[in-house]
PDB file of C-alpha atoms in Angstrom:
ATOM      1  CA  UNK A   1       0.000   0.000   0.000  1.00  0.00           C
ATOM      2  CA  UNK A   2       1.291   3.323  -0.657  1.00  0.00           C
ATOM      3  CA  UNK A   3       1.352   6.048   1.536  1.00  0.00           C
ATOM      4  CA  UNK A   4      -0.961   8.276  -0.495  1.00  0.00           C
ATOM      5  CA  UNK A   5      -4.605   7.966   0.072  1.00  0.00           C
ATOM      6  CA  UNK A   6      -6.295   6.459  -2.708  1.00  0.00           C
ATOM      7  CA  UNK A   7      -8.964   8.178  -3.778  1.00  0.00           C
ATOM      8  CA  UNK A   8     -11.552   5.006  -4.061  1.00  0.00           C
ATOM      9  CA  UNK A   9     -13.990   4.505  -1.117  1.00  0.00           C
ATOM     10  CA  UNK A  10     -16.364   1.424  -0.584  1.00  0.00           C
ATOM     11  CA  UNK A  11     -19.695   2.842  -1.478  1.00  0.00           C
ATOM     12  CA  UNK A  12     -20.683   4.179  -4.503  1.00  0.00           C
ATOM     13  CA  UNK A  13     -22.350   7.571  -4.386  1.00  0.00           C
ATOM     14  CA  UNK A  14     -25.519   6.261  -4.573  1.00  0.00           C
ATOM     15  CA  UNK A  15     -25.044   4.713  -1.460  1.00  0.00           C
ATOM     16  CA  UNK A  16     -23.532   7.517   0.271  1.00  0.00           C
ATOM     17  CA  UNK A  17     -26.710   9.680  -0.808  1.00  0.00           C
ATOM     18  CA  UNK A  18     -28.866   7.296   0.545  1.00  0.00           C
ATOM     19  CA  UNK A  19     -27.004   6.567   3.753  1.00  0.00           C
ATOM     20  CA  UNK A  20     -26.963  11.021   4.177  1.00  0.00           C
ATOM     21  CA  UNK A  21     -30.684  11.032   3.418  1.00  0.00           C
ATOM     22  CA  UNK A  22     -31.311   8.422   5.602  1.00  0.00           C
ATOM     23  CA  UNK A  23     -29.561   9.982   8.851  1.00  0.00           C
ATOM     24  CA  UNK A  24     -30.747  13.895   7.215  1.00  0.00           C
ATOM     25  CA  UNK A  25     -34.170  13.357   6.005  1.00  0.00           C
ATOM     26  CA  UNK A  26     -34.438  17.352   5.169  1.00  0.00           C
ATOM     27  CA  UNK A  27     -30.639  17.546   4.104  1.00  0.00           C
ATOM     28  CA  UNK A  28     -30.402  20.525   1.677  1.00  0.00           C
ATOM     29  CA  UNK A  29     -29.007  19.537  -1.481  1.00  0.00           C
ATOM     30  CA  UNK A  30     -26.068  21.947  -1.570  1.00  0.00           C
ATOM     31  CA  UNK A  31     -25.069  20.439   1.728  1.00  0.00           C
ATOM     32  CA  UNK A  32     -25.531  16.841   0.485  1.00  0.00           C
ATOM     33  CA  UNK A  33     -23.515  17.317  -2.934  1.00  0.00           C
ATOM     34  CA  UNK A  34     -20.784  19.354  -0.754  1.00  0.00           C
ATOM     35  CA  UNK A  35     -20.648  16.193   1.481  1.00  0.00           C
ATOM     36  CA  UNK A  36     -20.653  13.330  -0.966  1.00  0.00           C
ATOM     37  CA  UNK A  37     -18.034  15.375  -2.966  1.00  0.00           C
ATOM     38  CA  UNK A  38     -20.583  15.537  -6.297  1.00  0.00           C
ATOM     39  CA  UNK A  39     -22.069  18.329  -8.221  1.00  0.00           C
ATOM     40  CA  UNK A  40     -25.576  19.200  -7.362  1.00  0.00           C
ATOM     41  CA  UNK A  41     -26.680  17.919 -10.415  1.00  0.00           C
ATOM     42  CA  UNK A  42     -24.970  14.643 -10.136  1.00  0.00           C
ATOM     43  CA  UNK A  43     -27.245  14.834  -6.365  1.00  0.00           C
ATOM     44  CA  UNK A  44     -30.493  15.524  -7.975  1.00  0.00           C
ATOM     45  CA  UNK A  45     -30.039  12.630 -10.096  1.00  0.00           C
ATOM     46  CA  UNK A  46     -28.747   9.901  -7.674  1.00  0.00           C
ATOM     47  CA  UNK A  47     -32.300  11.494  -5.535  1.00  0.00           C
ATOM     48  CA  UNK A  48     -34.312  11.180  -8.899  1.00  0.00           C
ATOM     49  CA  UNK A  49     -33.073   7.185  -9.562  1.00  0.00           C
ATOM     50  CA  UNK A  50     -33.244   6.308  -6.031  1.00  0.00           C
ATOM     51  CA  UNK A  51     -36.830   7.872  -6.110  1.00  0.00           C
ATOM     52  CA  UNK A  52     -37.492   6.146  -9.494  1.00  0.00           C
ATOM     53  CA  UNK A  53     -36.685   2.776  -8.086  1.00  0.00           C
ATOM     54  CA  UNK A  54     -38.761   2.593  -4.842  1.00  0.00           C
ATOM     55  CA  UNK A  55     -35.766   3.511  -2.266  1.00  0.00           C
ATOM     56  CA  UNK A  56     -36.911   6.824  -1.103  1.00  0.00           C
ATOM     57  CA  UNK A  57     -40.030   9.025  -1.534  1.00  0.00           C
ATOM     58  CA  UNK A  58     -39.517  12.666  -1.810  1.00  0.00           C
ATOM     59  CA  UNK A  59     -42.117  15.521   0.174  1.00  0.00           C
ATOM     60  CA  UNK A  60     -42.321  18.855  -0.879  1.00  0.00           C
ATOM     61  CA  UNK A  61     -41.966  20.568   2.652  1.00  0.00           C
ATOM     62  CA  UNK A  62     -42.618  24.509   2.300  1.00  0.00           C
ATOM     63  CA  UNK A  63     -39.535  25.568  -0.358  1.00  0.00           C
ATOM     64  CA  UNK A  64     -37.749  22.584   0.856  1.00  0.00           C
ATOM     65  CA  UNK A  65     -37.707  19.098   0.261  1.00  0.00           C
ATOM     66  CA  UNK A  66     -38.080  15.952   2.896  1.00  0.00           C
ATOM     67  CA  UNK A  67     -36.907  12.153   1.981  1.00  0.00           C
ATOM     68  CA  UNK A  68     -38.321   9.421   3.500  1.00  0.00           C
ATOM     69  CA  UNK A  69     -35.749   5.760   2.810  1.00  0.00           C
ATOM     70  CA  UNK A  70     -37.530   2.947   2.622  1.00  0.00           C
ATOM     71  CA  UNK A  71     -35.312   0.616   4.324  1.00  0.00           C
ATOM     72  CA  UNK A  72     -36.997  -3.191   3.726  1.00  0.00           C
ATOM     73  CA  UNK A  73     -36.083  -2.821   0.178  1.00  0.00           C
ATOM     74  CA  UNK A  74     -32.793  -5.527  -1.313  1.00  0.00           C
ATOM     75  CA  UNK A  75     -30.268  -3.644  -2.504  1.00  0.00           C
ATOM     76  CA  UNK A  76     -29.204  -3.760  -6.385  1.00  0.00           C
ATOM     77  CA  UNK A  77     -26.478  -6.039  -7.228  1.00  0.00           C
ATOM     78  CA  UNK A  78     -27.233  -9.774  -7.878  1.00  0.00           C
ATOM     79  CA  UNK A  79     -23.932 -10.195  -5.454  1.00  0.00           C
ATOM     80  CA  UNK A  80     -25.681  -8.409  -2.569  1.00  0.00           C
ATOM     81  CA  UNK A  81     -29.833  -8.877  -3.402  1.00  0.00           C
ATOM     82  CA  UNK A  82     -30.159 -10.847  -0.007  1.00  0.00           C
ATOM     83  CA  UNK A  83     -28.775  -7.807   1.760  1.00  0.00           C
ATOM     84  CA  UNK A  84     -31.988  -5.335   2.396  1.00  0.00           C
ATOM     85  CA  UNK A  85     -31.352  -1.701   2.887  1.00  0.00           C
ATOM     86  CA  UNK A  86     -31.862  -1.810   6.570  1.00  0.00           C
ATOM     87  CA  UNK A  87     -28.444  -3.738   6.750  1.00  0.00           C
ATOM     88  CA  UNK A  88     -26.513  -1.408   4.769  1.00  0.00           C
ATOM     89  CA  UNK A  89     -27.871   1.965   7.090  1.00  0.00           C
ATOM     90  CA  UNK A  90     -27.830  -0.738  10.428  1.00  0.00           C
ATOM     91  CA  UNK A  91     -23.791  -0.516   9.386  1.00  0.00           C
ATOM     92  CA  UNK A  92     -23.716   3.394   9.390  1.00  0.00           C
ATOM     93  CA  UNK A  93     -25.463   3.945  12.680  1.00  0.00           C
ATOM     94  CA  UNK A  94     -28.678   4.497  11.227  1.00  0.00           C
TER      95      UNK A  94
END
């Protein structure tokens, strides 16, 4: 190993969006993008797919938006489909 840090991590940003939302259900996006190191756009989209396939639901609060995870769902890869949500957040403190 060298002694610079790699720049890889083990979740992809998808994950650490939902893990964020999950602990900061009325997270502002600037603050979410600023801590998953993404553009706001790149935020809005991981939000809109994660929305899209049943893993969050989004409330319009006032101005601001509220996300709701919906932890009993399996996560995506064939590898890890026995794994439901609730174990990956259960790992993160959730």
């Amino acid at each position: 190993m060298t002694s610079e840090r790699s720049s890889w991590t083990f979740l992809s940003n998808h994950g650490h969006v939902l893990v964020l939302v999950a602990r900061e259900p009325g997270i502002l996006l600037t603050s979410l993008s600023e801590r998953v190191g993404i553009s706001e756009r790149a935020a809005r989209t991981i939000l809109r797919d994660l929305e899209e396939a049943g893993y969050l639901t989004r409330t319009k609060v006032g101005r601001r938006n509220r996300y709701e995870v919906h932890p009993d769902g399996p996560l995506r890869h064939p590898e890890e489909s026995t794994t439901m949500v609730s174990d990956l957040l259960a790992a993160f403190g959730r």
